[in-house]
Short mmCIF file of C-alpha atoms in Angstrom, two decimals:
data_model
loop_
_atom_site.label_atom_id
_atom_site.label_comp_id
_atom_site.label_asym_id
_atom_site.label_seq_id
_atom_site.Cartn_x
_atom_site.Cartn_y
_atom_site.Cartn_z
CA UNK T 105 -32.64 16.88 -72.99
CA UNK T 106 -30.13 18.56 -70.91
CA UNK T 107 -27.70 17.85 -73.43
CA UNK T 108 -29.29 19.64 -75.99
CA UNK T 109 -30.36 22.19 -73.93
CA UNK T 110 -26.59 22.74 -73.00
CA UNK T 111 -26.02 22.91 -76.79
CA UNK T 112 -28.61 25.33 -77.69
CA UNK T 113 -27.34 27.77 -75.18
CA UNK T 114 -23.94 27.27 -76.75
CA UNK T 115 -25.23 28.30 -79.95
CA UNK T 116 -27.21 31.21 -78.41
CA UNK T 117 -24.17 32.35 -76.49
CA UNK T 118 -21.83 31.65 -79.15
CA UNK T 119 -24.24 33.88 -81.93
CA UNK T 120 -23.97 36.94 -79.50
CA UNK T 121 -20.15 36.36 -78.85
CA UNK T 122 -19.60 36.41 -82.79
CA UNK T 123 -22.11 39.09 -83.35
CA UNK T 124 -19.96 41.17 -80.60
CA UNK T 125 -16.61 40.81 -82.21
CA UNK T 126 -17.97 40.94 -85.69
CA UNK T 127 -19.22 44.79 -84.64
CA UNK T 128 -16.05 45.74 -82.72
CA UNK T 129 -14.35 44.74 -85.89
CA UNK T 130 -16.10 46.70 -88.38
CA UNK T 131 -16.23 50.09 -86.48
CA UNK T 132 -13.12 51.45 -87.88
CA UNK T 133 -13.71 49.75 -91.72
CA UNK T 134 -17.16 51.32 -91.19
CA UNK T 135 -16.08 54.72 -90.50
CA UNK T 136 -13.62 54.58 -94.10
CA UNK T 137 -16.56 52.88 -95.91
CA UNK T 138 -18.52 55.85 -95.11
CA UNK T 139 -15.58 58.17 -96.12
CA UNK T 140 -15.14 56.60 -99.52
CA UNK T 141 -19.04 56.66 -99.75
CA UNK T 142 -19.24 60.82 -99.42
CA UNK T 143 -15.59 61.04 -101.45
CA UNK T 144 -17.80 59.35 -104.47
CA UNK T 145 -20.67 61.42 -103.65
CA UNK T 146 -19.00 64.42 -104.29
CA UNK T 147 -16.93 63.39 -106.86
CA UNK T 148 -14.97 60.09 -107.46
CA UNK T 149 -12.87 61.99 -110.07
CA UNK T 150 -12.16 65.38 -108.37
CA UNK T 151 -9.04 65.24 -106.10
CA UNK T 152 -10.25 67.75 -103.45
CA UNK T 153 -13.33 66.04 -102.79
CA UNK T 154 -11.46 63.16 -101.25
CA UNK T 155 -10.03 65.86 -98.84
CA UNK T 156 -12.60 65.91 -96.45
CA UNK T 157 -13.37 62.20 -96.43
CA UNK T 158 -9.59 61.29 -95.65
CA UNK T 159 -9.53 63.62 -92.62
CA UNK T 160 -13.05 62.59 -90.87
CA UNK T 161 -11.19 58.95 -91.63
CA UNK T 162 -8.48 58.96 -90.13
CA UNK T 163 -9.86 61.22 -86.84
CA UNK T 164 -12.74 58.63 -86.55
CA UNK T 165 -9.59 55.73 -86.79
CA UNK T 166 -7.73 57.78 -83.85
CA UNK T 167 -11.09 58.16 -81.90
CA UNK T 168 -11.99 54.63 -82.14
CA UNK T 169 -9.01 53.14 -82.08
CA UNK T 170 -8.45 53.00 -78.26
CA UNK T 171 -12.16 52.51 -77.21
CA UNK T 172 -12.22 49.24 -79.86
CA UNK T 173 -9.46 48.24 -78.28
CA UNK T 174 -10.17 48.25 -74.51
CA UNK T 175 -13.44 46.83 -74.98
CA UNK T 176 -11.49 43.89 -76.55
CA UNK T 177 -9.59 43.81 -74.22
CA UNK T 178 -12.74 43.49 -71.29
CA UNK T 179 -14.63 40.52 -73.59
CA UNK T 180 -11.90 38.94 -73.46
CA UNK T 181 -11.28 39.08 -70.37
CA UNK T 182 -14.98 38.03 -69.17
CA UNK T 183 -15.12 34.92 -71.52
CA UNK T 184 -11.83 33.05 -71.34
CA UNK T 185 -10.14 34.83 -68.30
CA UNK T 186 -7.13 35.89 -70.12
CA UNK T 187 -5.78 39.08 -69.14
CA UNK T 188 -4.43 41.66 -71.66
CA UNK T 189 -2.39 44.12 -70.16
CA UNK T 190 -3.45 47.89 -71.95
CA UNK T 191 0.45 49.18 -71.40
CA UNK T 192 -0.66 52.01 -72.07
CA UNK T 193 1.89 54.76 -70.73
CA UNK T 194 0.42 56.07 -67.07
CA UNK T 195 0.67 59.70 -66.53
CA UNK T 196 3.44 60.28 -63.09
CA UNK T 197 2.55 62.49 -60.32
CA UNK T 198 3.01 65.69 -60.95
CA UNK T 199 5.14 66.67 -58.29
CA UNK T 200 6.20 70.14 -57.06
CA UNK T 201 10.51 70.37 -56.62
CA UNK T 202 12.34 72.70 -53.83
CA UNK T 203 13.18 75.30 -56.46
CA UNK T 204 9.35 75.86 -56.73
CA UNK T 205 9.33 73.92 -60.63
CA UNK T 206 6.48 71.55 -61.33
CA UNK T 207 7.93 68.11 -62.21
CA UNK T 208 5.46 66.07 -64.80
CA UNK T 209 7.89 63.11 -65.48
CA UNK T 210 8.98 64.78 -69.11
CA UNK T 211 10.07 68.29 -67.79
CA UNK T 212 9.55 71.36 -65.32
CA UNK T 213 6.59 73.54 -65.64
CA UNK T 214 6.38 76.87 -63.64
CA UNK T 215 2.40 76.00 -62.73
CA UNK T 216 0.60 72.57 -61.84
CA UNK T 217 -1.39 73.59 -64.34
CA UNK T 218 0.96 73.79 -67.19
CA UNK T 219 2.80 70.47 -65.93
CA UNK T 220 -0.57 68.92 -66.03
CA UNK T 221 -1.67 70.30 -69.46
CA UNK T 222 2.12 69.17 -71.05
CA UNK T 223 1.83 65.28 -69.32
CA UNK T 224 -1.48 65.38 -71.16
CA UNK T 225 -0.35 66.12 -74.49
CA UNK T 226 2.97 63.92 -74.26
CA UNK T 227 1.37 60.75 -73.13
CA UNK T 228 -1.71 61.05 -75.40
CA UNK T 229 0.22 61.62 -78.70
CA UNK T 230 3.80 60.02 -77.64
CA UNK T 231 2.83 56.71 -76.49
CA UNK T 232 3.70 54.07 -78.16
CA UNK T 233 0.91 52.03 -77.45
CA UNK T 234 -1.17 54.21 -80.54
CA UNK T 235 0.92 52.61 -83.27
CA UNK T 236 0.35 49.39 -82.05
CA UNK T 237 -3.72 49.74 -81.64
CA UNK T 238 -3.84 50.98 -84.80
CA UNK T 239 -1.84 47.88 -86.42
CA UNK T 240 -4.34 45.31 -84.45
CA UNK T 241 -7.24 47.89 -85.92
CA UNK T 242 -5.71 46.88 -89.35
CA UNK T 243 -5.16 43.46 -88.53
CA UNK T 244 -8.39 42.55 -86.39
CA UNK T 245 -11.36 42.63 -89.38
CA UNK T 246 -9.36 40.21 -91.51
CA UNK T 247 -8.78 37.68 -88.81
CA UNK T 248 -10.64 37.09 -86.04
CA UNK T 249 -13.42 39.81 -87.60
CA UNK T 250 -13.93 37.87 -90.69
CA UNK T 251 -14.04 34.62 -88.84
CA UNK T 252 -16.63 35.95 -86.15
CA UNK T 253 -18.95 37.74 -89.06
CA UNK T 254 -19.93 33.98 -90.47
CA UNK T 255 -22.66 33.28 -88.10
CA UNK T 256 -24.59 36.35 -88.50
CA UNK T 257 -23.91 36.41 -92.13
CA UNK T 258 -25.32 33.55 -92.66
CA UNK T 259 -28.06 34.24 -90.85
CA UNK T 260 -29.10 37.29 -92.60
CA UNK T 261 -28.30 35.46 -96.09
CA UNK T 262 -30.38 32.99 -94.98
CA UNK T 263 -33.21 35.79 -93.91
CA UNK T 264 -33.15 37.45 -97.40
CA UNK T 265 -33.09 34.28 -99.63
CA UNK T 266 -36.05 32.49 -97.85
CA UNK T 267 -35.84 29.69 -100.14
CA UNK T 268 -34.92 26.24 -98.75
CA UNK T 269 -31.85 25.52 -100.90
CA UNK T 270 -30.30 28.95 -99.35
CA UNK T 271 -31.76 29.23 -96.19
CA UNK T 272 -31.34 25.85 -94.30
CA UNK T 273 -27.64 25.35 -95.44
CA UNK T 274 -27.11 29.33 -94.45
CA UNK T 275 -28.99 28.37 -90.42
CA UNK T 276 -26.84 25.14 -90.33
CA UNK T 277 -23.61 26.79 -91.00
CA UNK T 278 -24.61 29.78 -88.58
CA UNK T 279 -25.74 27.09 -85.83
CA UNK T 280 -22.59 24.53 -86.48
CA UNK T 281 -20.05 27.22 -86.35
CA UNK T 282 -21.58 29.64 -84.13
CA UNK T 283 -20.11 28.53 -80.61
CA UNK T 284 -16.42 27.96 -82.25
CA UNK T 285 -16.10 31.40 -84.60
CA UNK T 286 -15.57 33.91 -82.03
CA UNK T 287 -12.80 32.48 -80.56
CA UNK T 288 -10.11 33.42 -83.05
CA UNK T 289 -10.20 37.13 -80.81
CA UNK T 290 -8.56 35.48 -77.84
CA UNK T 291 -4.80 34.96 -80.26
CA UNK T 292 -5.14 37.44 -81.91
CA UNK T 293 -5.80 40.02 -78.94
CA UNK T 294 -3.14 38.14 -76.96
CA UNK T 295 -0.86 38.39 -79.73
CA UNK T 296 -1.43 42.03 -81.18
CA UNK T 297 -2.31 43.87 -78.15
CA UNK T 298 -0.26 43.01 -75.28
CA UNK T 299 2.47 45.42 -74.48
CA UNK T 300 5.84 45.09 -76.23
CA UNK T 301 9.19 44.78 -74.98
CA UNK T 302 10.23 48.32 -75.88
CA UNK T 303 6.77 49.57 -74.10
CA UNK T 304 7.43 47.74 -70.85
CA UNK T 305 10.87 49.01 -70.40
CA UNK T 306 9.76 52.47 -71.34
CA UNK T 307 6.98 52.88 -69.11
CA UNK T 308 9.64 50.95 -65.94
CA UNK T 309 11.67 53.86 -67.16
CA UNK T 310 8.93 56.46 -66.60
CA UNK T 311 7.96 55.27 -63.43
CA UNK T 312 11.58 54.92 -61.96
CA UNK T 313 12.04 58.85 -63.00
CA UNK T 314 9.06 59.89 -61.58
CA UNK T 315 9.93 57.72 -58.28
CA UNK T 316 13.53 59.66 -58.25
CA UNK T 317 11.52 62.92 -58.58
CA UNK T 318 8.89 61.89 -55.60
CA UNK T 319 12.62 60.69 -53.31
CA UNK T 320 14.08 63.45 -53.88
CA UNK T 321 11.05 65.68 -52.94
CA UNK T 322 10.95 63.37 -49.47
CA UNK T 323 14.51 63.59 -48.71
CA UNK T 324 14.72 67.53 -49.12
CA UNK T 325 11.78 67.64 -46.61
CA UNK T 326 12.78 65.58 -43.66
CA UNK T 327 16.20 67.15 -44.22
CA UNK T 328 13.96 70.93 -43.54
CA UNK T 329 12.12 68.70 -40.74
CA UNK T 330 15.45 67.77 -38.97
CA UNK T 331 16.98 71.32 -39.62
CA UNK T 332 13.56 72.54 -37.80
CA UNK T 333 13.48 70.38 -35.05
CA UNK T 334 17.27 71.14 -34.07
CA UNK T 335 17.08 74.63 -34.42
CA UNK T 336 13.96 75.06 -32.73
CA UNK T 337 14.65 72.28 -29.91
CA UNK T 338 17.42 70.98 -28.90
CA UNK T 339 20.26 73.62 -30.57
CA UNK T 340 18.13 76.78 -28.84
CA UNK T 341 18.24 74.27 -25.41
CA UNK T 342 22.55 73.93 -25.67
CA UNK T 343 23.10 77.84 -26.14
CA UNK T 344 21.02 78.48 -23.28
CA UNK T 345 22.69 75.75 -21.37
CA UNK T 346 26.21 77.39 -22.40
CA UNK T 347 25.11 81.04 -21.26
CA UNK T 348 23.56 79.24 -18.03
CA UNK T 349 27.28 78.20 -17.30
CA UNK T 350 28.67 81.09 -18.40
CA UNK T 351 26.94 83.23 -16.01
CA UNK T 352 27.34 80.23 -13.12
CA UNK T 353 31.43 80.47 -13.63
CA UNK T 354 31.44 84.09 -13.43
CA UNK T 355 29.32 83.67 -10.13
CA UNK T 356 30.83 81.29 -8.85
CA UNK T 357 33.18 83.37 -6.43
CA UNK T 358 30.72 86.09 -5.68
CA UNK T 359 26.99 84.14 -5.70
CA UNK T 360 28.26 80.84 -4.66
CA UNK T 361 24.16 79.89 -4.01
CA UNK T 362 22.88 81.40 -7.55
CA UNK T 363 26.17 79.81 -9.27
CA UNK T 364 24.85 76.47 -7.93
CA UNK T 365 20.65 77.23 -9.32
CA UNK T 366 22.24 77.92 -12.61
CA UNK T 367 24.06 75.02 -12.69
CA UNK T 368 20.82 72.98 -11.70
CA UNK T 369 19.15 74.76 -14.52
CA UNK T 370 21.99 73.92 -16.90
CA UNK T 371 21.60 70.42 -15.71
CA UNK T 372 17.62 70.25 -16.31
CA UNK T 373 18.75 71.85 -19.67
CA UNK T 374 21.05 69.06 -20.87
CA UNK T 375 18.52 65.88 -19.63
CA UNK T 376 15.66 68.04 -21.58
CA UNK T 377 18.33 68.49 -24.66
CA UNK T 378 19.50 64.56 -24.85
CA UNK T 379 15.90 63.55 -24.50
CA UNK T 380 15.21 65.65 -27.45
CA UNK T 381 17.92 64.45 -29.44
CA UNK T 382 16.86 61.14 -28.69
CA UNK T 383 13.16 62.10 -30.17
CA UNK T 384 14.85 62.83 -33.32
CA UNK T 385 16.94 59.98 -33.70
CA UNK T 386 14.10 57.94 -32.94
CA UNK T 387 12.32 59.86 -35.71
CA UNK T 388 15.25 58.71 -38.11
CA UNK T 389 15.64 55.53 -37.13
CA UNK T 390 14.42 54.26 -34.20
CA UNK T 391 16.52 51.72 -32.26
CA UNK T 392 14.28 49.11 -31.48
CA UNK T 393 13.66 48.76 -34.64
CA UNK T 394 17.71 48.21 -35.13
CA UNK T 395 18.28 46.27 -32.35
CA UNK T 396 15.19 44.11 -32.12
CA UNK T 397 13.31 44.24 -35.29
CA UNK T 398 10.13 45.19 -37.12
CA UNK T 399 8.03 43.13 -35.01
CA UNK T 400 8.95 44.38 -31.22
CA UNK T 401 8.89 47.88 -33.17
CA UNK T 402 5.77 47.74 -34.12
CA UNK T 403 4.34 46.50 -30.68
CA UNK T 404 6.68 49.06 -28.96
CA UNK T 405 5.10 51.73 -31.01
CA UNK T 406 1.13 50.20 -30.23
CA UNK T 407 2.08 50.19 -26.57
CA UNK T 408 2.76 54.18 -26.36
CA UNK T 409 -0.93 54.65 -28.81
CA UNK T 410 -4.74 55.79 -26.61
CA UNK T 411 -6.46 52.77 -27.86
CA UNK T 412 -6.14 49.15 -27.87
CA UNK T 413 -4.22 48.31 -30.43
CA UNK T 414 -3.32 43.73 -31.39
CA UNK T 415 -0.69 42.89 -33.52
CA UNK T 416 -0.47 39.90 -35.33
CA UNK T 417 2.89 38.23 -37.26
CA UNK T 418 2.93 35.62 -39.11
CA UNK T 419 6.60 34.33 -40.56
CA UNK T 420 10.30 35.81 -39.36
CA UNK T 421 9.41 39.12 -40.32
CA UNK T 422 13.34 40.04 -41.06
CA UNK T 423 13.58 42.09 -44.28
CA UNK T 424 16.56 44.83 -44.90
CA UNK T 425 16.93 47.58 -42.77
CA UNK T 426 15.35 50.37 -45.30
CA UNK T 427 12.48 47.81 -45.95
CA UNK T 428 11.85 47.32 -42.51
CA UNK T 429 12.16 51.07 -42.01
CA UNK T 430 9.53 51.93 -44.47
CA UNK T 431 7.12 49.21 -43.34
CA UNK T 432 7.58 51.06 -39.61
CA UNK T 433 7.02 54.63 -40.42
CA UNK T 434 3.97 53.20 -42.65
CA UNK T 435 2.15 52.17 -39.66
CA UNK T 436 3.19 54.42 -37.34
CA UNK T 437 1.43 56.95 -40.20
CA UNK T 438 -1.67 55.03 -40.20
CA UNK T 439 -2.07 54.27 -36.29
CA UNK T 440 -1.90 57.86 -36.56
CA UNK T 441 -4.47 58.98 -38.57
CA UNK T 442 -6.67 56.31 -36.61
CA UNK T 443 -6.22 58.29 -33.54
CA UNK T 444 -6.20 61.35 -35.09
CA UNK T 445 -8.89 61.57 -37.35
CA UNK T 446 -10.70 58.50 -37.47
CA UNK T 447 -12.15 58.33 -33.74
CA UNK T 448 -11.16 54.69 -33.66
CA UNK T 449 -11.18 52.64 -30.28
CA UNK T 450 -9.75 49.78 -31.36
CA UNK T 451 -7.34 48.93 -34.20
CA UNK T 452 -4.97 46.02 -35.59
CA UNK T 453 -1.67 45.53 -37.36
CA UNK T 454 -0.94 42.12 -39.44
CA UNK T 455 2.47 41.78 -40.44
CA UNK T 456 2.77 38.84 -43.10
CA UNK T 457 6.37 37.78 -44.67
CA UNK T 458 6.60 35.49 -47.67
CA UNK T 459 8.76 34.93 -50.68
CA UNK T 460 7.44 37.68 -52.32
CA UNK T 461 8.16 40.39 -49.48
CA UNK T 462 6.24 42.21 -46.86
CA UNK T 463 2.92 42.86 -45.92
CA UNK T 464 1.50 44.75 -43.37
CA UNK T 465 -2.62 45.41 -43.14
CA UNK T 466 -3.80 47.97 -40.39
CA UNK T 467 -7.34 47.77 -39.60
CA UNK T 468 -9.11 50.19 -37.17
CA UNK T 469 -13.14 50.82 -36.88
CA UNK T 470 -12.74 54.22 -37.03
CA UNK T 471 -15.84 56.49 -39.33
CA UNK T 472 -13.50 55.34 -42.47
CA UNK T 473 -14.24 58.28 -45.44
CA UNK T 474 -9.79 58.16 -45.77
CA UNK T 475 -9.22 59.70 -49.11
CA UNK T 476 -5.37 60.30 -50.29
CA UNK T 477 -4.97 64.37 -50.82
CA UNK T 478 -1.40 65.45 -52.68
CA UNK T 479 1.05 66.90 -50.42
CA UNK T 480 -0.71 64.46 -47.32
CA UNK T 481 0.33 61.79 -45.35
CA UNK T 482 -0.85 59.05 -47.23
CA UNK T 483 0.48 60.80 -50.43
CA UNK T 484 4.08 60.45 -48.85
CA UNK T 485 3.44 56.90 -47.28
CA UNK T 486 2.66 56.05 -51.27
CA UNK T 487 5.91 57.75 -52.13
CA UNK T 488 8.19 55.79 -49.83
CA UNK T 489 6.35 52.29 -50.61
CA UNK T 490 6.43 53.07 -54.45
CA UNK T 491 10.18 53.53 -54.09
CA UNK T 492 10.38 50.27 -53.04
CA UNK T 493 8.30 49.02 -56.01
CA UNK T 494 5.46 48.51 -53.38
CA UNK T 495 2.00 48.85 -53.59
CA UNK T 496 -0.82 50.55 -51.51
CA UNK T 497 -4.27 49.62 -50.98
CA UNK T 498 -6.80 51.23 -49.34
CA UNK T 499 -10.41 50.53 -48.63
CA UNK T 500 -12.35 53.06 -46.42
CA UNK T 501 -16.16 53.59 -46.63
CA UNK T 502 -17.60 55.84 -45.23
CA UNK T 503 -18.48 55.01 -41.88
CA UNK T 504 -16.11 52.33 -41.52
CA UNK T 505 -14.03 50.43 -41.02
CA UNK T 506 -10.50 51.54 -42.73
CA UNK T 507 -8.55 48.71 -43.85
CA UNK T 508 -4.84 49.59 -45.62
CA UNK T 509 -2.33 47.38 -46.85
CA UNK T 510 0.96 47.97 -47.76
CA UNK T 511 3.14 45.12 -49.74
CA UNK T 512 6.56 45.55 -50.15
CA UNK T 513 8.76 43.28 -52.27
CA UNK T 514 12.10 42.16 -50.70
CA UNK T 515 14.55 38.76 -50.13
CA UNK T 516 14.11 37.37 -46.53
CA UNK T 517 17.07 38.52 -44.76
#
């Protein structure tokens, strides 16, 4: 009993299956069968009447064309676990340059809004990916369309002829071949829709240029943050230091006692100055991080946080000095915001090295509600781990907790 239970839910399953990719299949012959239909409703043998009916077919073929296709795609996905990648070309950040330009990944735009309105239009019409749904719209209804439209045809034969030389041979053929005919979509979606060479290196192009775009964008701003902080700091602290000892030499003979407070002050002056400059180059590229490594960087830079923070390593956790640097600044960015802005009391950094590269999670039980704004700190930490050809999750409900990862892909050093 079980067995045949088994097989009649095969059969049921199967019918639905076939029934599924036999509809997907006919959308887009549908849509020209009812084109041809009005053409010879107006008028088989007048030209312009076929004018109308060609252009509400081939708008309904670009319409449907994409939808038929990702919904392919998702069955299946959900009954044999094969993944189709869509390749589909991704629209870049739009990303404002230094001259005040709006950079879309195809060209400068004086607005966002412009830049946004352009990407549109280019990726939409440009992508390659169109040409090839609309071959595997062509190809789909006479392969795996015609083979999945058996079962239900014969059903429906077998529904409208009642008698028993049509009927039980059209139920036997829908029942025998019912849990085998809808598998022909698997090939032929793995075959016709999965992105091409050409596509793949098109859309690594596209990201790499929009990735030079978002670098060059970072590096022109923490060159404006280091102008800022030496002007502001430590530059305005060495011209008053040179005055102070300006003033103390020409005082020396006459003031011997306010010579000497100058030169105090000067003195004060120069420890505040290197300590400054030391700030900075810690900003840069902070030594422990050179001398010691990402680990003992990482718990150097928990030890000087308000709240508890554990740190957790698992492998050697040596990775190139730009990789490690990027990793660093990462966490120090989200430590931050979990002081900050999250109200967190306690938080925790796992650092994780494999073959693959390197992973660091930070975890904090903050309220959580993080969201990723353009122009914000999480915007840039996706910048510098995308130039890495890194990725960044994030997973903050609201009320907590906040749990990021960053993966970065590099050779164990």
């Amino acid at each position: 009993m079980e067995r045949v239970g088994a097989w009649a839910a095969g059969v049921g399953v199967g019918l639905v299956r076939a029934c599924a990719v036999a509809g997907l299949a006919l959308a887009v012959p549908a849509v020209w069968a009812g084109a041809v239909a009005l053409g010879i409703h107006w008028g088989a043998a007048n030209p312009w009447s076929w004018l109308l009916p060609a252009v509400l077919a081939g708008a309904g073929t670009l319409v449907l064309c994409r939808p038929v296709c990702a919904a392919v795609r998702a069955l299946v996905a959900r009954w044999s676990g094969a993944v189709v990648p869509a390749g589909y070309r991704q629209a870049p950040r739009v990303t404002q340059l230094s001259t005040g330009y709006w950079w879309n990944g195809f060209g400068y735009e004086r607005t966002r809004r412009d830049a946004l309105m352009d990407q549109h239009w280019r990726i939409r019409w440009q992508d390659p990916a169109n040409l090839r749904d609309l071959r595997f719209v062509a190809v789909f209804p006479f392969t795996a369309g015609l083979l999945a439209a058996v079962p239900p045809a014969a059903l429906v034969t077998a529904a409208v002829h009642r008698g028993v030389l049509t009927a039980v041979p059209g139920v036997l053929l829908a029942v025998g071949c019912a849990p085998y005919a809808w598998r022909a979509v698997v090939p032929v979606a793995v075959r016709f829709l999965r992105p091409s060479t050409a596509m793949a290196l098109a859309e690594r192009v596209a990201e790499l240029t929009a990735q030079r775009a978002d670098a060059t964008v970072a590096q022109a701003a923490e060159i404006r943050r280091i102008e800022r902080d030496l002007h502001d700091g430590a530059q305005a602290r060495l011209v008053a230091l040179g005055l102070s000892l300006a003033t103390a030499q020409r005082l020396l003979d006459r003031d011997p006692e306010q010579a000497r407070a100058l030169i105090r002050d000067a003195q004060a002056g120069a420890t505040a100055s290197l300590a400054e400059l030391r700030e900075l180059v810690r900003g840069i590229s902070p030594p422990v991080l050179t001398e010691r490594g990402l680990l003992d960087a990482v718990r150097a830079l928990a030890l000087d946080l308000p709240l508890p923070v554990d740190v957790e390593a698992q492998g050697p956790l040596r990775a190139d000095a730009p990789v490690e640097a990027a990793v660093y600044f990462g966490v120090a960015e989200l430590l931050t915001n979990a002081v900050r802005h999250a109200g967190a009391t306690r938080a925790t950094v796992r650092l994780r090295q494999d073959a693959a590269g390197v992973d660091a999670e930070v975890l904090d039980d903050g309220r959580g509600g993080l969201v990723e704004r353009p122009g914000g700190g999480l915007a840039g930490l996706r910048r510098r781990v995308d130039a890495f050809g890194g990725t960044l999750t994030i997973d903050s409900p609201a009320g907590g907790p906040t749990r990021v990862r960053m993966a970065v892909p590099c050779e164990s050093s």
